[in-house]
Tab-separated table of N, CA, C and O and ligand atoms in Angstrom:
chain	number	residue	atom	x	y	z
K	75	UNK	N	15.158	7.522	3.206
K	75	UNK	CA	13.835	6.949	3.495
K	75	UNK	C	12.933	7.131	2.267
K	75	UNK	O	12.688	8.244	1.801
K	76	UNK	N	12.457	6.002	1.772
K	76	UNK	CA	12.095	6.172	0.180
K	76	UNK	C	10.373	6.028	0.816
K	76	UNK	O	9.722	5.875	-0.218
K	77	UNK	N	9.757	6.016	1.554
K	77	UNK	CA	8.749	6.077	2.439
K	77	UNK	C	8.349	7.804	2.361
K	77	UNK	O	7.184	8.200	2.401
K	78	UNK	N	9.515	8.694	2.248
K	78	UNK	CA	8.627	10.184	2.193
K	78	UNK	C	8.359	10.571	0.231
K	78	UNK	O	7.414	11.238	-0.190
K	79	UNK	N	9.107	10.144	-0.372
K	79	UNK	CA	8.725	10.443	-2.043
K	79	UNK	C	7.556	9.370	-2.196
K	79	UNK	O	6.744	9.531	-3.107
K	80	UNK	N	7.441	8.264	-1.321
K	80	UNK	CA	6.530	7.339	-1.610
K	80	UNK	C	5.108	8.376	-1.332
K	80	UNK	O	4.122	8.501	-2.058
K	81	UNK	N	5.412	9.041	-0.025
K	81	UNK	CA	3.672	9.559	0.460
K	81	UNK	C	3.625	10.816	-0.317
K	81	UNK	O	2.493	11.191	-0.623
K	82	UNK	N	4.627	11.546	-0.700
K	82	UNK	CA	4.642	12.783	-1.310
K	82	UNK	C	3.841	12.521	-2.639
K	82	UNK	O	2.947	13.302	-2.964
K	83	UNK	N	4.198	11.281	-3.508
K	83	UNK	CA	3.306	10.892	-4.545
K	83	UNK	C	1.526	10.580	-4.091
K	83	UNK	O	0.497	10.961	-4.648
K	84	UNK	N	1.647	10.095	-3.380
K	84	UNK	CA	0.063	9.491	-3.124
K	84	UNK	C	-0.496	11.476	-2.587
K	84	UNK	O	-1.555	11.891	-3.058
K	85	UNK	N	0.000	12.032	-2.034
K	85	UNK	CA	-0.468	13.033	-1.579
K	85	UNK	C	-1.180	14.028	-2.771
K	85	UNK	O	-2.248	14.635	-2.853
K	86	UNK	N	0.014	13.854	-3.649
K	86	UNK	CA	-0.324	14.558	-5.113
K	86	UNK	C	-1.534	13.948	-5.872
K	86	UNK	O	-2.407	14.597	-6.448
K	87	UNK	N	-1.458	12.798	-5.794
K	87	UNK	CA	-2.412	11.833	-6.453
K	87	UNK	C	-3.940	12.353	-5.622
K	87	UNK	O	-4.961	12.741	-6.191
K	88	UNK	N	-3.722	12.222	-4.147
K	88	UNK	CA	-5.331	12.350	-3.861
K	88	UNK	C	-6.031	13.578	-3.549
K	88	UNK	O	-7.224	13.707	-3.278
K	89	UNK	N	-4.749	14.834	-3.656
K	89	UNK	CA	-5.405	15.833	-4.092
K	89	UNK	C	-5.213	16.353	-5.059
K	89	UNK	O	-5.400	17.568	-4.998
K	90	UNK	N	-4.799	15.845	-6.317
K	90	UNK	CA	-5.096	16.183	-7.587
K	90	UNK	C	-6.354	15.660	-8.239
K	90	UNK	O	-6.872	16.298	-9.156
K	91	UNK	N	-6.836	14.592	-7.829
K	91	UNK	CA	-8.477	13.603	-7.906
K	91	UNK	C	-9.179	14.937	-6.859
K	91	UNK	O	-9.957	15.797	-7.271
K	92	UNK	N	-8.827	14.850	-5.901
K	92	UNK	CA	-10.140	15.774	-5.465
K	92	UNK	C	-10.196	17.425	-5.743
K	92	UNK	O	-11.149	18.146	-5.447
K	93	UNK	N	-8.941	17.858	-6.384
K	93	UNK	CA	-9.505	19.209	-7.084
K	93	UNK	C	-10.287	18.514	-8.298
K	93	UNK	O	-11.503	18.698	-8.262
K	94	UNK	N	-9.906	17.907	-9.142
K	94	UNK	CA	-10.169	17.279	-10.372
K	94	UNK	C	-12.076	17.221	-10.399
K	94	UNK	O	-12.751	17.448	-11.403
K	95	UNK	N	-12.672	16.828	-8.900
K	95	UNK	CA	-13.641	16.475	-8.348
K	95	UNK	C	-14.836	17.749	-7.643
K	95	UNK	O	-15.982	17.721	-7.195
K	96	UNK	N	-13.876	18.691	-7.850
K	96	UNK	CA	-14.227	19.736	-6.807
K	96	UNK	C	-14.429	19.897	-5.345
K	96	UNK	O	-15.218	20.530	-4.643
K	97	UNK	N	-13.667	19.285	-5.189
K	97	UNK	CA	-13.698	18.540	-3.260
K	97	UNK	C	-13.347	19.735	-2.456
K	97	UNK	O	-12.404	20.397	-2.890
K	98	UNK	N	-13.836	20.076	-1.536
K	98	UNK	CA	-13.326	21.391	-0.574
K	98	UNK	C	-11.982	20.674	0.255
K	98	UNK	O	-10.939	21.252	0.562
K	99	UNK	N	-12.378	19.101	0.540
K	99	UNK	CA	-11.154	18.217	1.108
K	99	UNK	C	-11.189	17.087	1.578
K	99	UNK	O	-12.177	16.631	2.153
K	100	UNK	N	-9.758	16.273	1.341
K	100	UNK	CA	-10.448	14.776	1.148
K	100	UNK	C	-10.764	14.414	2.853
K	100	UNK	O	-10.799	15.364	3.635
K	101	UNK	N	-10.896	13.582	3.154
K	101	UNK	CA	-11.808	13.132	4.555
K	101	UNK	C	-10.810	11.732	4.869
K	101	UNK	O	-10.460	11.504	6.027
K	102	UNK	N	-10.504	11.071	4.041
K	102	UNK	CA	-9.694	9.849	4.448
K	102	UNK	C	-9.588	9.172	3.082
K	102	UNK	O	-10.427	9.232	2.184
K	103	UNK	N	-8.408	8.509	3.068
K	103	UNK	CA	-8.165	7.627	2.271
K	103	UNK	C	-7.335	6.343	2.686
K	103	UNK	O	-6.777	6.405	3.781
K	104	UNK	N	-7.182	5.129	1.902
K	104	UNK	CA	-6.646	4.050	2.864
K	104	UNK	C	-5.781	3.144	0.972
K	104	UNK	O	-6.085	3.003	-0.212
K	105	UNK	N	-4.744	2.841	1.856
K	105	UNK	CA	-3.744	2.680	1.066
K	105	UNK	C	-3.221	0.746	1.378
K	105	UNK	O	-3.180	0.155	2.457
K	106	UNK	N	-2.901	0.221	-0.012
K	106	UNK	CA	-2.696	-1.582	-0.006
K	106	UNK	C	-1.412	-1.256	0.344
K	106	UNK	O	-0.864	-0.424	-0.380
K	107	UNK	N	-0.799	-1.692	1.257
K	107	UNK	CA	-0.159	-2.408	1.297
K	107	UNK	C	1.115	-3.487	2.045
K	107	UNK	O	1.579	-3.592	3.180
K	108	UNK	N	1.386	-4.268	0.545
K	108	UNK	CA	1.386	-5.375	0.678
K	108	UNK	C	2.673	-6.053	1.714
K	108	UNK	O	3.572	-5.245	1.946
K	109	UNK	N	2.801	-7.129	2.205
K	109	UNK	CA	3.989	-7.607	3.349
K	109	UNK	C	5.027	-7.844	3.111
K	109	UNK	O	6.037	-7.862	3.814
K	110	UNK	N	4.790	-8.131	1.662
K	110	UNK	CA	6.080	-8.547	1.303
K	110	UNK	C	7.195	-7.430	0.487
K	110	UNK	O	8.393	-7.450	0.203
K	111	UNK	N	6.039	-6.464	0.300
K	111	UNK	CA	7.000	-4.990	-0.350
K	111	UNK	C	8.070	-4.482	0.754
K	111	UNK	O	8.103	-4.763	1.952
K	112	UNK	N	9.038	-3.554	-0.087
K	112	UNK	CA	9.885	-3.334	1.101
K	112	UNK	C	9.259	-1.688	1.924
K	112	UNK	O	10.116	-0.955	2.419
K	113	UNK	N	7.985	-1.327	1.975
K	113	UNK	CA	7.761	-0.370	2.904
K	113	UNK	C	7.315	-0.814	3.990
K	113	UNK	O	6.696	-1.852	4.223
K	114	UNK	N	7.839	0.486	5.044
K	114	UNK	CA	7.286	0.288	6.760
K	114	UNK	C	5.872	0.929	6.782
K	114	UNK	O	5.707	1.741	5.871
K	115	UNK	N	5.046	0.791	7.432
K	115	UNK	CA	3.995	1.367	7.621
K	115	UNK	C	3.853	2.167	8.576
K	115	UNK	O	2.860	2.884	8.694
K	116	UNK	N	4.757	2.151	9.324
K	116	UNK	CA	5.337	3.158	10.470
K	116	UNK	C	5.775	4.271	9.527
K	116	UNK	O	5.005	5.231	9.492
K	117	UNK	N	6.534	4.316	8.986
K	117	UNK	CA	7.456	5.077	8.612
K	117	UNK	C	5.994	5.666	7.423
K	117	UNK	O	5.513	6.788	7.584
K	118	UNK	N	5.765	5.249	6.933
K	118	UNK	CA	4.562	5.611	5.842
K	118	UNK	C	3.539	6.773	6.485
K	118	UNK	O	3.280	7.903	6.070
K	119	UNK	N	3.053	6.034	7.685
K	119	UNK	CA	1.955	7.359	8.490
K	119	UNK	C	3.199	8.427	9.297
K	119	UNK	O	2.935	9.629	9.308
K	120	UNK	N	4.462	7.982	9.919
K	120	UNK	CA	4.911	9.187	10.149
K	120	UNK	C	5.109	10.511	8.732
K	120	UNK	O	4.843	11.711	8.801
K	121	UNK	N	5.651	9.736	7.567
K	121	UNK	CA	5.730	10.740	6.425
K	121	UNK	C	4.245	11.130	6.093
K	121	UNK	O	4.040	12.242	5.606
K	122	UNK	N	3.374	10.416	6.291
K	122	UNK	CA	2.417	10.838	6.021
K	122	UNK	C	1.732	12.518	6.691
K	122	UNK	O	1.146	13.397	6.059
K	123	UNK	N	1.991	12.485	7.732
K	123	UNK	CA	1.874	13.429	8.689
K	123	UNK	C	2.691	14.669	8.456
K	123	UNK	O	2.314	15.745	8.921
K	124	UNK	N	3.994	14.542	7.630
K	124	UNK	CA	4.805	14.871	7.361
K	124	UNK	C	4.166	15.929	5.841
K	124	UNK	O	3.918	17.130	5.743
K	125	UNK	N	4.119	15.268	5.272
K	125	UNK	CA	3.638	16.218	3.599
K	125	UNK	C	2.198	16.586	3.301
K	125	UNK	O	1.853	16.999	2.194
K	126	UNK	N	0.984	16.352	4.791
K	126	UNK	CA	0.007	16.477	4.306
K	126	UNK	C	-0.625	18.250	4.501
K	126	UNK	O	-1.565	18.959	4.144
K	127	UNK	N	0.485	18.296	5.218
K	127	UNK	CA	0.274	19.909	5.718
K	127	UNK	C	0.360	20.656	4.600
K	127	UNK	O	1.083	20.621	3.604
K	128	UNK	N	-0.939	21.655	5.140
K	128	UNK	CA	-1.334	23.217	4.158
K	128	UNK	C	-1.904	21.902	3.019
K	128	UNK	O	-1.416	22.432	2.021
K	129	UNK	N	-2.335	21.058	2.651
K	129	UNK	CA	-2.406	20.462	0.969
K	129	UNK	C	-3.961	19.945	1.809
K	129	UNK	O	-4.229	19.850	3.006
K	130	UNK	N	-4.837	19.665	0.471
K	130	UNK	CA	-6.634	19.466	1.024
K	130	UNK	C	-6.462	17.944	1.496
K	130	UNK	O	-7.567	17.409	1.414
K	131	UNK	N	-5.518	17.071	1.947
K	131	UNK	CA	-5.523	16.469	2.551
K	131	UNK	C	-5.232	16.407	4.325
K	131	UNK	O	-5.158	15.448	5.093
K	132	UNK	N	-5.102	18.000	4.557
K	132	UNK	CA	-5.012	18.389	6.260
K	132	UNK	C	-5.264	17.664	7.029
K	132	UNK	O	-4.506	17.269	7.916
K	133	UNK	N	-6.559	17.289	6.816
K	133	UNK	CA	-6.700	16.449	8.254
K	133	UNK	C	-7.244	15.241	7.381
K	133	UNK	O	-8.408	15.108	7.757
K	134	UNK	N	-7.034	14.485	6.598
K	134	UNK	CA	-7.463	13.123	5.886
K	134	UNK	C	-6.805	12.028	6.889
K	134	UNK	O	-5.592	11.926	7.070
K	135	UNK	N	-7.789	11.233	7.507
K	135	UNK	CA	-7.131	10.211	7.957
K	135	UNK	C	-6.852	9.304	6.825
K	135	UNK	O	-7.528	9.145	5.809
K	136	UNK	N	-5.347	8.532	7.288
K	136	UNK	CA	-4.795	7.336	6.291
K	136	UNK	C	-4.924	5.917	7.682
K	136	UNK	O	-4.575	5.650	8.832
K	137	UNK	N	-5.728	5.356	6.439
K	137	UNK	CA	-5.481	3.589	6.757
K	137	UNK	C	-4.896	2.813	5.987
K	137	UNK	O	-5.261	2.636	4.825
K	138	UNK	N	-3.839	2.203	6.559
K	138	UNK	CA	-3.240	1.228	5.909
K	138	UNK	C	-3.913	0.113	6.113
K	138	UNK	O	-4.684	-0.203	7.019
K	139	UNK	N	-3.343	-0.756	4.673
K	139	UNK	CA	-4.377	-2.124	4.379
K	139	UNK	C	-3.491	-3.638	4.890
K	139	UNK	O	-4.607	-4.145	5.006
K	140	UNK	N	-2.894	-4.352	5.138
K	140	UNK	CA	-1.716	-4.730	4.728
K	140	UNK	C	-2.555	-5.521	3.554
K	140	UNK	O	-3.694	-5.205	3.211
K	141	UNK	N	-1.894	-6.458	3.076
K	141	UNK	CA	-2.141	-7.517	2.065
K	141	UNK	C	-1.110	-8.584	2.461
K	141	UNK	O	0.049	-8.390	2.829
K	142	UNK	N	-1.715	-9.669	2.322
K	142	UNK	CA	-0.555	-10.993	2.976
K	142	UNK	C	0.176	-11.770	1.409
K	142	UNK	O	-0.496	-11.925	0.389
K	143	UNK	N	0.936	-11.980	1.474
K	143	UNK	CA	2.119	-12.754	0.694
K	143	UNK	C	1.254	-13.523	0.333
K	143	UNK	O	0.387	-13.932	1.105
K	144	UNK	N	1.361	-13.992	-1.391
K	144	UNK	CA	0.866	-15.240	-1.854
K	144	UNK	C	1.250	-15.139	-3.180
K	144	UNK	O	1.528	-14.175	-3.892
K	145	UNK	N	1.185	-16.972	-3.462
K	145	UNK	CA	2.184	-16.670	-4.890
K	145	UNK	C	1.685	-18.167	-5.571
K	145	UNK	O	1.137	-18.970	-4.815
K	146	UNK	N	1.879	-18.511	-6.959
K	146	UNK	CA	1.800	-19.400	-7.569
K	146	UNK	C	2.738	-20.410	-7.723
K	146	UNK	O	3.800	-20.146	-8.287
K	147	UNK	N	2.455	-21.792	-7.211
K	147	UNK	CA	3.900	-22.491	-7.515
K	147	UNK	C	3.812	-23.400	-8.496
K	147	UNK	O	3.018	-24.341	-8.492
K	148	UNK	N	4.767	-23.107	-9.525
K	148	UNK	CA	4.619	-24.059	-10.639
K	148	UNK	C	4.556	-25.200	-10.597
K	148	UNK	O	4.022	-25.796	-11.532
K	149	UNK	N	5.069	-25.882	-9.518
K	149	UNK	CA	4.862	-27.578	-9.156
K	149	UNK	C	3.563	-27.926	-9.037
K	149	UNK	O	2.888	-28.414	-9.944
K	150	UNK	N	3.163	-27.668	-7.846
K	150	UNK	CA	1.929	-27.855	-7.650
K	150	UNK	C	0.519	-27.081	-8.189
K	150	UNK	O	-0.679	-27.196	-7.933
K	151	UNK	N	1.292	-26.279	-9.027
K	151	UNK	CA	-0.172	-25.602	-10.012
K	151	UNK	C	-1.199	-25.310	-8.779
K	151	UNK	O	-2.237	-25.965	-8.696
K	152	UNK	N	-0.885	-24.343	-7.863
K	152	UNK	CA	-1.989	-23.929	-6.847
K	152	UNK	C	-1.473	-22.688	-6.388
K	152	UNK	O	-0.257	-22.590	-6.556
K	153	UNK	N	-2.250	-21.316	-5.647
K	153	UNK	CA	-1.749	-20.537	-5.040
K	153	UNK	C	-1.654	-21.031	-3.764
K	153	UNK	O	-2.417	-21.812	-3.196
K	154	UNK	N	-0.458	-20.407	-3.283
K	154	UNK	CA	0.032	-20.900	-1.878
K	154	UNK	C	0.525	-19.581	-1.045
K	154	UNK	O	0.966	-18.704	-1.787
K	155	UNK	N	0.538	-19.270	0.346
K	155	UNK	CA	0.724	-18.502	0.868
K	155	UNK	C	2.551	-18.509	0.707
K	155	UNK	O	3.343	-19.397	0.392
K	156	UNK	N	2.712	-17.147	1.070
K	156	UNK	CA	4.185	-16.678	1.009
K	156	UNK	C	4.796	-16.210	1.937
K	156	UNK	O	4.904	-14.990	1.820
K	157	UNK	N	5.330	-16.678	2.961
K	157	UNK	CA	5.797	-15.535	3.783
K	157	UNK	C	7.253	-14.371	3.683
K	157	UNK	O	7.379	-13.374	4.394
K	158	UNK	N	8.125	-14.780	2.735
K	158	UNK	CA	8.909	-13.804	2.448
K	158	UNK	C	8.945	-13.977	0.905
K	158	UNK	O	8.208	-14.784	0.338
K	159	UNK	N	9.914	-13.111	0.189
K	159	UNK	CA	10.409	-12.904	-1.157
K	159	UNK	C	10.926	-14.299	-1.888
K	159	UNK	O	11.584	-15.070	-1.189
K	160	UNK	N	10.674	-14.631	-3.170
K	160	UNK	CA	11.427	-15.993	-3.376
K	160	UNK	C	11.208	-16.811	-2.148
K	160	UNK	O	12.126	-17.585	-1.880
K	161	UNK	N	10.295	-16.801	-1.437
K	161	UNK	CA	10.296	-18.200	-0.055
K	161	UNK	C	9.595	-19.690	-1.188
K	161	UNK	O	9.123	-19.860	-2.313
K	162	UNK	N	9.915	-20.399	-0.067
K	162	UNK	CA	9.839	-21.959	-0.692
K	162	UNK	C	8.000	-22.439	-0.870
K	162	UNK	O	7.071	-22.124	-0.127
K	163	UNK	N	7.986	-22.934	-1.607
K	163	UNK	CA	6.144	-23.758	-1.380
K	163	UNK	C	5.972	-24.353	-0.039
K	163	UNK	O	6.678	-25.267	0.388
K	164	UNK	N	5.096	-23.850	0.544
K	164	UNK	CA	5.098	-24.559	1.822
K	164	UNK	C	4.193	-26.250	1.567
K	164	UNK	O	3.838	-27.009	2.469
K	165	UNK	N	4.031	-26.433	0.218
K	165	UNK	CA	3.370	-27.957	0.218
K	165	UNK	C	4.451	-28.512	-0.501
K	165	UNK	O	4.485	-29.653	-0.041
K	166	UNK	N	5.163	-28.451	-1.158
K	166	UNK	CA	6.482	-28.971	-1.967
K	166	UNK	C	7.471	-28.233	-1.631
K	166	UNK	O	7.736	-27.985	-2.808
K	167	UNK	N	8.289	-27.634	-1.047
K	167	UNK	CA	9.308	-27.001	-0.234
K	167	UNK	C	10.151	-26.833	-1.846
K	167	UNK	O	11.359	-27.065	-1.793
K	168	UNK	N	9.613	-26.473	-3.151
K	168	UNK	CA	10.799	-26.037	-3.600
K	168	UNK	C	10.150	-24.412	-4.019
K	168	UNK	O	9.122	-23.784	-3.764
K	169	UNK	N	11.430	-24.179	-4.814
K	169	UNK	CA	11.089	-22.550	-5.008
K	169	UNK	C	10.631	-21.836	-6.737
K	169	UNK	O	11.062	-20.783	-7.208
K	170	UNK	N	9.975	-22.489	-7.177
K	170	UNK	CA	9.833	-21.929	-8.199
K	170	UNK	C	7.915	-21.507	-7.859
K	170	UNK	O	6.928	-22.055	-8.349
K	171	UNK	N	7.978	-20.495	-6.980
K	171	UNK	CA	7.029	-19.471	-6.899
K	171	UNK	C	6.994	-18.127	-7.257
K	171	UNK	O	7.774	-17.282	-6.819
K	172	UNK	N	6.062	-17.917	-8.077
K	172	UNK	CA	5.924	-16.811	-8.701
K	172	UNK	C	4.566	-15.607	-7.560
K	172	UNK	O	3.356	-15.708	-7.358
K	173	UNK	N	5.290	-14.919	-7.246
K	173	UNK	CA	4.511	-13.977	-6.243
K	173	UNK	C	3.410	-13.333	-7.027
K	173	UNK	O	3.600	-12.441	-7.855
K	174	UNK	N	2.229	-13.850	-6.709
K	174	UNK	CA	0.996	-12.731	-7.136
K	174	UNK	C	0.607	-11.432	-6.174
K	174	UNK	O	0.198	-10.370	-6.644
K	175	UNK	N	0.801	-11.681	-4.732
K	175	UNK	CA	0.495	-10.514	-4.245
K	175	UNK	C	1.365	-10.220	-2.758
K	175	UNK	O	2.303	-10.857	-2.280
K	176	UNK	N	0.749	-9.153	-2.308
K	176	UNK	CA	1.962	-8.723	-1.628
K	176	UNK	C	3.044	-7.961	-1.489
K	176	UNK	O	3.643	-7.703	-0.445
K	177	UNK	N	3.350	-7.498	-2.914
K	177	UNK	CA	4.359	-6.596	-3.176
K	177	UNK	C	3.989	-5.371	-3.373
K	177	UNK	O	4.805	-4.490	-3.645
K	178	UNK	N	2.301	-5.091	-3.225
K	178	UNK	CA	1.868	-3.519	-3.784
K	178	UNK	C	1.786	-2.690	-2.960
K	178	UNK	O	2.002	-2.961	-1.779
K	179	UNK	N	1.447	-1.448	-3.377
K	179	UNK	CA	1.406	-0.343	-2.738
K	179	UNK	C	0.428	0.517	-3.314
K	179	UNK	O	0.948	1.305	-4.103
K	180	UNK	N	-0.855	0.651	-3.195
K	180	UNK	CA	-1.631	1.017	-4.080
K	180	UNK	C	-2.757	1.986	-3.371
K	180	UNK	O	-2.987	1.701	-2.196
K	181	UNK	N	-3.501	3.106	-3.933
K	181	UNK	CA	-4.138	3.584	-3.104
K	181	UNK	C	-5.721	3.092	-3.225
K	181	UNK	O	-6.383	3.446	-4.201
K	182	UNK	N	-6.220	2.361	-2.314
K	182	UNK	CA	-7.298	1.429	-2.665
K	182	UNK	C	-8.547	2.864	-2.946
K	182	UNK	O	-8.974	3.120	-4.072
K	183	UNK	N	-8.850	3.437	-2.029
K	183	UNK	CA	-10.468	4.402	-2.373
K	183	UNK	C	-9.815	5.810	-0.988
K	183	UNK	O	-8.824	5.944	-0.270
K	184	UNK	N	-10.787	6.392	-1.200
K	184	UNK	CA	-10.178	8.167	-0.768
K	184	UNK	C	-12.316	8.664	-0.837
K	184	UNK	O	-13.238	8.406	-1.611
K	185	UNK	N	-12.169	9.424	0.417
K	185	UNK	CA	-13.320	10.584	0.866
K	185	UNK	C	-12.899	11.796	0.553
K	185	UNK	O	-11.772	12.277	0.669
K	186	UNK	N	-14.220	12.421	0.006
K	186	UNK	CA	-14.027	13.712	-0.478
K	186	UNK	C	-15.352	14.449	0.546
K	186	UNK	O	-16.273	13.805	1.049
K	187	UNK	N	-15.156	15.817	0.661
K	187	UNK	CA	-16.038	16.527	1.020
K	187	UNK	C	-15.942	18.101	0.324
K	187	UNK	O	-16.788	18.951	0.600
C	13	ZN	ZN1	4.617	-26.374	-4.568
């Protein structure tokens, strides 16, 4: 499950910013991401729950963001929605779309106290 090194990083990340900050502890933070990446978001808040113990993120609530699929298609020179990986232009049904978003995983903003 690549979902627990995934939260184990963000964990490090948002309490290394809030010692960095002098934070007694963070309060919540909320995390992108995107539909078309390959993480569960299930699986993300169970690990989450999982590595936040004893660390100044104890009781930090996490919100996930999703972000919806969208991508550039060279035919039609327009962004167009995406619903899977390599999927087709839904206005010209061919596939030379280049995915702009959707694939991230990013930690958008984080509370400190
Ligand atoms: Zn197209």
């Amino acid at each position: 499950m690549h979902e627990m090194s995934l939260m184990e990083s963000v964990i490090e990340i948002i309490c290394g910013t809030a010692r960095l900050n002098g934070a007694r502890r963070v309060k919540s933070v909320r995390l992108d991401v995107g539909v078309l990446s390959h993480v569960d978001p299930n699986a993300l808040l169970f690990c989450y729950d999982a590595v936040r113990r004893g660390t100044l993120a104890d009781r930090a609530r996490l919100e996930i963001n999703r972000i919806t699929g969208e991508g550039w298609c060279l035919d039609c020179g327009t962004t167009v929605a995406l619903k899977e990986r390599f999927g087709a232009c839904p206005h010209c049904g061919r596939h030379r779309v280049q995915m702009t978003a959707g694939d991230e995983l990013k930690i958008r903003d984080m509370e400190v106290i």
